[in-house]
C-alpha positions as CSV (number, residue, x, y, z in Angstrom):
1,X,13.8,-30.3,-1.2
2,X,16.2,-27.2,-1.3
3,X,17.1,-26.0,-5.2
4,X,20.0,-28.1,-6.1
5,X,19.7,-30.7,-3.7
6,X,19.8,-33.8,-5.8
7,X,18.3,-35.9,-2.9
8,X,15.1,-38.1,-4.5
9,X,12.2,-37.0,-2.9
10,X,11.3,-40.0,-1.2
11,X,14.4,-39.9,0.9
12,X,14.1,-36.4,1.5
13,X,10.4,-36.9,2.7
14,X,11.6,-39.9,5.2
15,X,14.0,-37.3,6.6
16,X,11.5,-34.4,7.3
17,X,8.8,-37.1,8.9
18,X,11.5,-38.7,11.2
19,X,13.1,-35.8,12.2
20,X,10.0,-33.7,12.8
21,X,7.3,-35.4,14.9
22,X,3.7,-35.1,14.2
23,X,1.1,-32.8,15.5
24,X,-0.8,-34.1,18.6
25,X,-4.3,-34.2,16.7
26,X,-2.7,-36.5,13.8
27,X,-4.7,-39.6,14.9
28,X,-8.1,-37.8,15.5
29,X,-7.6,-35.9,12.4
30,X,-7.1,-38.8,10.2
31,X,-9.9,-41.0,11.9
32,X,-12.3,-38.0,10.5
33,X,-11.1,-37.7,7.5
34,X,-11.3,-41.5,7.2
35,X,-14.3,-42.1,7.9
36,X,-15.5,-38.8,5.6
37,X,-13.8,-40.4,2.3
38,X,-15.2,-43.9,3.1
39,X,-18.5,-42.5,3.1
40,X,-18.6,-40.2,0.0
41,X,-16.5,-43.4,-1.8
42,X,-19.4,-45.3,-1.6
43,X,-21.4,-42.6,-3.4
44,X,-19.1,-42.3,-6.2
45,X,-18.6,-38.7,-5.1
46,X,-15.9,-36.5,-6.1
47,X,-13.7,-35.5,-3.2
48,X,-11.8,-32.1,-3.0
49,X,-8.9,-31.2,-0.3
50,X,-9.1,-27.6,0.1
51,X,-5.9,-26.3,2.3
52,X,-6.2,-22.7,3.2
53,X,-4.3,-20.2,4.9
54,X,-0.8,-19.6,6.4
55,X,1.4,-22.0,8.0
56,X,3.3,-20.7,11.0
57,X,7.2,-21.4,11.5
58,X,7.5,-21.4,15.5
59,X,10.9,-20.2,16.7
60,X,10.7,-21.9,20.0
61,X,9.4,-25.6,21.0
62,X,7.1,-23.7,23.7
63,X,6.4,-21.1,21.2
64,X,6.2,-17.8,21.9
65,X,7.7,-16.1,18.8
66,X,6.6,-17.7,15.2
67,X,7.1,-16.6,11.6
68,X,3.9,-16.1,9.7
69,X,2.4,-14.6,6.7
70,X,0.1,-12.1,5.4
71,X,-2.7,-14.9,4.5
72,X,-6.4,-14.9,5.7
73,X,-8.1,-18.2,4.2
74,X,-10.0,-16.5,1.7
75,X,-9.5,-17.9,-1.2
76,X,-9.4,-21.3,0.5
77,X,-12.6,-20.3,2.4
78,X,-14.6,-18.9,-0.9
79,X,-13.4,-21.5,-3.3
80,X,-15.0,-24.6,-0.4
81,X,-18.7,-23.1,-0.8
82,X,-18.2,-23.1,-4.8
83,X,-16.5,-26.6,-4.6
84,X,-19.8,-27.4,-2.3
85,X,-22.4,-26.1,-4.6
86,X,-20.2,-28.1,-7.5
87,X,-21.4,-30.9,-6.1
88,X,-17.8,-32.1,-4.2
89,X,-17.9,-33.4,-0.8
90,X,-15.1,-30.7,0.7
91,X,-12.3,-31.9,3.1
92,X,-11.2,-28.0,4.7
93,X,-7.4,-28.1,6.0
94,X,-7.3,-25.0,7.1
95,X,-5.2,-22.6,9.8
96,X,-6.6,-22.6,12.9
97,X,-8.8,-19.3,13.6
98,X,-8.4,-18.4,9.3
99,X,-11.6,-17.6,7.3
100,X,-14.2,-20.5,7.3
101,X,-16.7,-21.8,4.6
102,X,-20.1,-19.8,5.3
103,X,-18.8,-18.1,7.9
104,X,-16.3,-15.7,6.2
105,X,-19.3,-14.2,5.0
106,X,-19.6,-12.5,8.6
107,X,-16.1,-12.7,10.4
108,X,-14.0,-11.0,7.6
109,X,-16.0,-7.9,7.8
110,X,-15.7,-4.2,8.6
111,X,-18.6,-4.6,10.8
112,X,-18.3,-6.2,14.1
113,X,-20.4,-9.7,13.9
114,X,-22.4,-8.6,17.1
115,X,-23.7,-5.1,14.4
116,X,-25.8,-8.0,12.3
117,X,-28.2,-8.6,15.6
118,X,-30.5,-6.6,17.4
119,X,-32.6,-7.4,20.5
120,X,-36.8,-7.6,19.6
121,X,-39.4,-6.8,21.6
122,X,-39.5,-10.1,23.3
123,X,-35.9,-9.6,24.3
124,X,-34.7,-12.4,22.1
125,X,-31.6,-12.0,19.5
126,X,-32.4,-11.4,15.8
127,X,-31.2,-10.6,12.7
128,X,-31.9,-7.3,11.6
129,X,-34.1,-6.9,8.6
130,X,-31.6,-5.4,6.4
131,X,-29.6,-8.3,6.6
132,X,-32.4,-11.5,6.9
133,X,-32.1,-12.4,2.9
134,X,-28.3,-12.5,2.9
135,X,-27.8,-14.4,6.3
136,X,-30.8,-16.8,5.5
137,X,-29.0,-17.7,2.0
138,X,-26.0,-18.4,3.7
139,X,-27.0,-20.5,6.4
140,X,-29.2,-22.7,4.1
141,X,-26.0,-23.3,2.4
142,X,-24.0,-24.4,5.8
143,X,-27.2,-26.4,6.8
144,X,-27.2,-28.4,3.8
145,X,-23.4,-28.8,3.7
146,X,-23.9,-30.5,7.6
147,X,-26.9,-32.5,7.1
148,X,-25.4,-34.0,3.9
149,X,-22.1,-34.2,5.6
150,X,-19.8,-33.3,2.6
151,X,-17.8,-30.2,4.3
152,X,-15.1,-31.9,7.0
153,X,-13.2,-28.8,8.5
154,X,-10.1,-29.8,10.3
155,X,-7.2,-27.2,10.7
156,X,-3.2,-26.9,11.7
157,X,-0.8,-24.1,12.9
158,X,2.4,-24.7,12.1
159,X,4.7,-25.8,8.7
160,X,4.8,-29.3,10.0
161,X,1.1,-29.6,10.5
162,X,0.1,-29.2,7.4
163,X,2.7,-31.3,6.2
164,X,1.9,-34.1,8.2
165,X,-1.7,-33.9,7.9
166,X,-1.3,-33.3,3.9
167,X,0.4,-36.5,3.7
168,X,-1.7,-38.6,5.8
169,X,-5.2,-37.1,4.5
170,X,-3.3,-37.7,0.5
171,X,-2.5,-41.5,1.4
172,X,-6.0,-41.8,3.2
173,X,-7.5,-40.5,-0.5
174,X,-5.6,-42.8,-2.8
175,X,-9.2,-45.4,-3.3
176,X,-11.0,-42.9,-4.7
177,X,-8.4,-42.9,-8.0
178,X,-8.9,-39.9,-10.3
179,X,-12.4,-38.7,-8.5
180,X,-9.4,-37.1,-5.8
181,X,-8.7,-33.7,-6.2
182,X,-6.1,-31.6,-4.5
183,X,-6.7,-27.8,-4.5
184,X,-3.7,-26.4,-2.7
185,X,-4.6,-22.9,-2.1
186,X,-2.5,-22.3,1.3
187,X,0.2,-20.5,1.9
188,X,2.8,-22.5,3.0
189,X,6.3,-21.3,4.2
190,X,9.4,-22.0,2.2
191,X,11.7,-22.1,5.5
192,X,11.4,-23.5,8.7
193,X,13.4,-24.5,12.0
194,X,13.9,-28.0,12.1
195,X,13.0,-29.7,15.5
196,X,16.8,-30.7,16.5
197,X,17.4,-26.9,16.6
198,X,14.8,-25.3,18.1
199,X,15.0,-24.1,21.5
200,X,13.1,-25.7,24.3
201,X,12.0,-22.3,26.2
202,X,11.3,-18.4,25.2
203,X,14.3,-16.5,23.3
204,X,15.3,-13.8,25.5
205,X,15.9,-10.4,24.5
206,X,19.2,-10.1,26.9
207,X,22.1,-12.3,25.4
208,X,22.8,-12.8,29.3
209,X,19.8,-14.7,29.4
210,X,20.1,-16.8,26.4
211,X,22.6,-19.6,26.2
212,X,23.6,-19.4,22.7
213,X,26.9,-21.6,22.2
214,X,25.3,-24.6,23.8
215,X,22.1,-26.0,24.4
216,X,21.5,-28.1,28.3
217,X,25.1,-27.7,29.0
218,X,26.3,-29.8,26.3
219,X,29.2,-27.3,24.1
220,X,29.0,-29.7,21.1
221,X,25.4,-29.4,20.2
222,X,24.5,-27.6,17.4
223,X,23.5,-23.6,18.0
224,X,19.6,-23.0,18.1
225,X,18.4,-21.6,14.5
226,X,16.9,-18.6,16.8
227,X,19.2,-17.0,19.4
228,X,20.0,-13.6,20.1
229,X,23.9,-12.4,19.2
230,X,24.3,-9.5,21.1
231,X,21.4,-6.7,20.6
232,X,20.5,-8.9,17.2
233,X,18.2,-11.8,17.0
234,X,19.6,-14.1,14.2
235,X,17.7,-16.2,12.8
236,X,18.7,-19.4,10.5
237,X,16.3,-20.8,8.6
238,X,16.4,-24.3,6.6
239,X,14.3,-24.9,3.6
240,X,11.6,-26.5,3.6
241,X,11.5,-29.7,1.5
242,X,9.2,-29.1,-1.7
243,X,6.5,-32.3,-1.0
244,X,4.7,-31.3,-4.0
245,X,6.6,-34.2,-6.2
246,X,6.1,-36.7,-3.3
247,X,2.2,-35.7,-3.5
248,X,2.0,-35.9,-7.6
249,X,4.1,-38.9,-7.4
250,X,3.9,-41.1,-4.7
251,X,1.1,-39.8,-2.3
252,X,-1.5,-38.6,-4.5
253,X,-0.6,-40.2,-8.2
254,X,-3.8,-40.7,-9.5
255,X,-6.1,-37.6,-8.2
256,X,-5.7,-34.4,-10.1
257,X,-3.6,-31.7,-8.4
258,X,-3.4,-27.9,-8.5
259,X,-0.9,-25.3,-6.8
260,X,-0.9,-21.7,-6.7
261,X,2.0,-19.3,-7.7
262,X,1.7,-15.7,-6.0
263,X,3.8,-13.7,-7.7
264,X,3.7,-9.5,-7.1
265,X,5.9,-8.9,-10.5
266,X,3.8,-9.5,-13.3
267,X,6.6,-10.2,-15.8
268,X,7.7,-13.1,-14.1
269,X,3.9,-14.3,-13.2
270,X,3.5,-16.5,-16.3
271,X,7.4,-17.8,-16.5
272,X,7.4,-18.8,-12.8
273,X,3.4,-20.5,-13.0
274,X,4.9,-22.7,-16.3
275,X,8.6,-23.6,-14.1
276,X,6.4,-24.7,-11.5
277,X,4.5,-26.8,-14.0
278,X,7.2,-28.7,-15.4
279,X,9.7,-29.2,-12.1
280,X,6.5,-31.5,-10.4
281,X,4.5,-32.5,-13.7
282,X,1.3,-32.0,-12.1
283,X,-2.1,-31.0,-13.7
284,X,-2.7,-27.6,-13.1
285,X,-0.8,-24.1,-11.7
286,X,-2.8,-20.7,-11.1
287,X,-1.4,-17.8,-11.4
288,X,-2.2,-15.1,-9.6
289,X,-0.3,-11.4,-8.5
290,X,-0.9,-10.1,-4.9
291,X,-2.3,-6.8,-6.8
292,X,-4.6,-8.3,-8.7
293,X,-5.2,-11.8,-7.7
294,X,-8.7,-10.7,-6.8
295,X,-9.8,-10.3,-10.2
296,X,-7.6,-12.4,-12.3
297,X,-6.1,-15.7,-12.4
298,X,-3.9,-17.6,-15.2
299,X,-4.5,-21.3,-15.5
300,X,-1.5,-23.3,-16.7
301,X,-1.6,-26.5,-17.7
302,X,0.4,-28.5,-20.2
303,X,-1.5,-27.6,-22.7
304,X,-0.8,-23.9,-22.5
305,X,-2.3,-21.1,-20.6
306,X,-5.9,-19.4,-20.0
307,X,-6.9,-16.4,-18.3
308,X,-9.6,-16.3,-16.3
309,X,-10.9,-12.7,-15.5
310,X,-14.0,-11.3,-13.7
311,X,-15.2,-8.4,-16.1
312,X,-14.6,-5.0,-15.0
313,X,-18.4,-4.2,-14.1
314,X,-18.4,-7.6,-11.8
315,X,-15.3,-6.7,-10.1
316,X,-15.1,-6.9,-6.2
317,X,-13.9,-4.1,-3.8
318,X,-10.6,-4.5,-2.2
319,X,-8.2,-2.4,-0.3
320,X,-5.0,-4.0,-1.3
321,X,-6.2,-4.4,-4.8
322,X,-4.7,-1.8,-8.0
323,X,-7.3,-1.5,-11.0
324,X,-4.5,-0.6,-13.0
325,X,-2.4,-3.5,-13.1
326,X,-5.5,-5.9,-14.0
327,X,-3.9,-7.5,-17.3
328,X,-0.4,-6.3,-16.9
329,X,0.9,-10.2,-16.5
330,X,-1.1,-11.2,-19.8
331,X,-3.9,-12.1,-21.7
332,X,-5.9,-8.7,-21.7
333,X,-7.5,-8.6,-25.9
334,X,-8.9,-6.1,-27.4
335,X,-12.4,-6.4,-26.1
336,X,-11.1,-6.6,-22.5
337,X,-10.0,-3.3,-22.9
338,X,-13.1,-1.7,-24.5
339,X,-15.3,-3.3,-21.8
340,X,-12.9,-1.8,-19.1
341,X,-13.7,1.7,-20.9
342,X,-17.5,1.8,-21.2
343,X,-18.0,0.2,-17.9
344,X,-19.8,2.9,-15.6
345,X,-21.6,3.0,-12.2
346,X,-25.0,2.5,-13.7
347,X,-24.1,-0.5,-15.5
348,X,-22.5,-1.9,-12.3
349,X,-25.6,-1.5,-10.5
350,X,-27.0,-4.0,-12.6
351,X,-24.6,-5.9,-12.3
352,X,-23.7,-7.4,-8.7
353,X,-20.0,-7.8,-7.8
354,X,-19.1,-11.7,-7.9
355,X,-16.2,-13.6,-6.6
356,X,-13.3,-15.0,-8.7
357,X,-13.8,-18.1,-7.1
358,X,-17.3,-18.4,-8.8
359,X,-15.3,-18.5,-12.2
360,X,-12.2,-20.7,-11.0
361,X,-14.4,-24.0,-9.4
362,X,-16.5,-24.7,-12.0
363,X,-13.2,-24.3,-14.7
364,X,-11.7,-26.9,-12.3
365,X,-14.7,-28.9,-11.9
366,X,-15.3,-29.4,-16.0
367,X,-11.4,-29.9,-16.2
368,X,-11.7,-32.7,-13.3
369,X,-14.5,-34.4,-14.8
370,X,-12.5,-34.9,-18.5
371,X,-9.8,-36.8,-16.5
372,X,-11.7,-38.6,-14.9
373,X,-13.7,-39.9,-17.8
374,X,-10.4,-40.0,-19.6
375,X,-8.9,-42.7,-16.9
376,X,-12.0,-44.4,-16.8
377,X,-12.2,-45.2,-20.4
378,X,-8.8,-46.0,-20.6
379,X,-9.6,-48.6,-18.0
């Protein structure tokens, strides 16, 4: 729901659904996912959907142009295998072709995949030696995950995928009551052509080609939110309704829910996480910047804020990444700062790099497990 639109949610959610059909892989996908929560209900298992990566905003119905975004899946993709080894069975809702549980490990690498193998004597495919201990860890891992069945991977493309497929896995959730949990770690677009304007075929670059006051010969329809004007493609974009009230409280309303605010100016990072908080009253919001959301994190929850911070010594490569503006949005003390000066390369030799993930999870997990003792008590 747009800001300002005084529309109840529920109404606004009827809307979107009926106006915007549902992706062709709806039925399969939520026969899986069935059949997955079923299984791990009977266990008494805790049950995490993980959504991960970007959602697409096609421009035409055969789509040739889309809008996307800068996200890969990775912290969808990392925070999975720490859910996993938490003891969660892991529903993945993930972009199609983004960064996978296990597999990340090897596809989102300067290397090419193919530079891990080598050919033996025997002519068979190997690992090389150099990388045996690392693979082998990681594939136990997968193994485990498929033999026990607890990771379900099913993905989407576009806005109204995930949307859809949110909804139905949400509703599909609801029996296992506060032992639900909702980790919404994709990035999902905040505008989006509605299905009623988008145009059936490729926009042309030529406005000769492109019939742009009428669509099928009829003048009175509306124009197509994409169309070229001249030498200009314009482009008119509608909101996307915010669904995350509908999850907290009609789709979801007794599983535990957290969102993620990316923000890149770190004096509206903490402001923005706690706004978010109170407009959909759910249980948690991380805050992260795009600089540093590698490194640091700020939980907020209605009990005030946390940061979470791999020390400087642990800290990750990353290309995109600036050192400097690690604490810059909050919550750096005193002996933050003196670690962040005595750290040297000898210490970080003995001390391997870890992932913020491996910091986040388990925070979640002991979080999750108070609420859920919490509502069962109060039963």
């Amino acid at each position: 729901m747009a800001s300002g639109n005084s529309e109840h949610p529920d109404a606004v959610a009827r809307d979107y659904f009926a106006l915007n059909p549902p992706p062709r892989q709806l039925q399969s996908h939520t026969t899986l996912a069935r059949t997955f929560i079923e299984t791990h209900a009977s266990d008494n298992r805790r049950v995490v959907l993980v959504t991960s990566g970007g959602t697409t905003v096609p421009l035409e119905n055969q789509t040739v142009r889309f809008i996307d975004n800068f996200s890969a899946g990775t912290r969808g993709a990392t925070s999975a295998e720490y859910f996993l080894e938490a003891g969660y069975a892991v529903i993945f809702l993930h972009r199609q072709f983004s960064l996978l549980p296990y597999s990340r490990h090897y596809s989102h690498s300067t290397n090419c995949f193919l530079d891990y193998m080598i050919e033996d004597e025997n002519g068979s495919v190997v690992v090389g030696d150099e990388y045996q201990g690392e693979m082998l860890h990681v594939l136990r891992q997968y193994k485990a995950a498929r033999k026990n069945n607890t990771l379900l991977l099913l993905s989407f493309t576009t806005i109204t995928d995930y949307l859809w497929e949110l909804r139905e896995i949400a509703k599909l959730m609801q029996p296992l009551g506060p032992r639900a949990l909702f980790y919404l770690a994709a990035a999902v677009s905040d505008f989006f052509v509605p299905h009623d304007r988008m145009v059936e075929h490729k926009i042309q670059s030529s406005e000769d080609f492109n019939a742009t006051k009428q669509i099928n010969g009829d003048p009175k329809t509306k124009l197509p939110a994409a169309r070229t004007e001249g030498k200009s493609l314009v482009i008119d974009l509608d909101p996307v309704p915010k669904f995350l009230k509908s999850l907290v409280d009609g789709w979801a309303p007794e599983g535990m829910i957290v969102s993620f605010k990316l923000e890149t100016d770190p004096s509206m990072l903490s402001a923005k996480a706690k706004y978010a908080l109170n407009k959909y009253s759910h249980h948690l919001v991380i805050g992260n910047l795009l600089s540093t959301r590698k490194w640091e994190v700020v939980f907020v929850t209605s009990k005030g804020s946390k940061w979470i911070r791999v020390p400087r010594r642990r800290r990750t490569k990353s290309f995109s990444g600036r050192l400097e503006q690690v604490g810059l949005a909050g919550g750096k003390d005193e002996e933050e700062a003196v670690e962040d000066g005595v750290a040297s390369e000898e210490t970080m030799q003995w001390d391997p790099p870890i992932e913020i993930e491996s910091l986040i999870v388990p925070e979640i997990s002991r979080m999750h497990e108070e609420m859920i003792k919490s509502k069962t008590q109060g039963r």
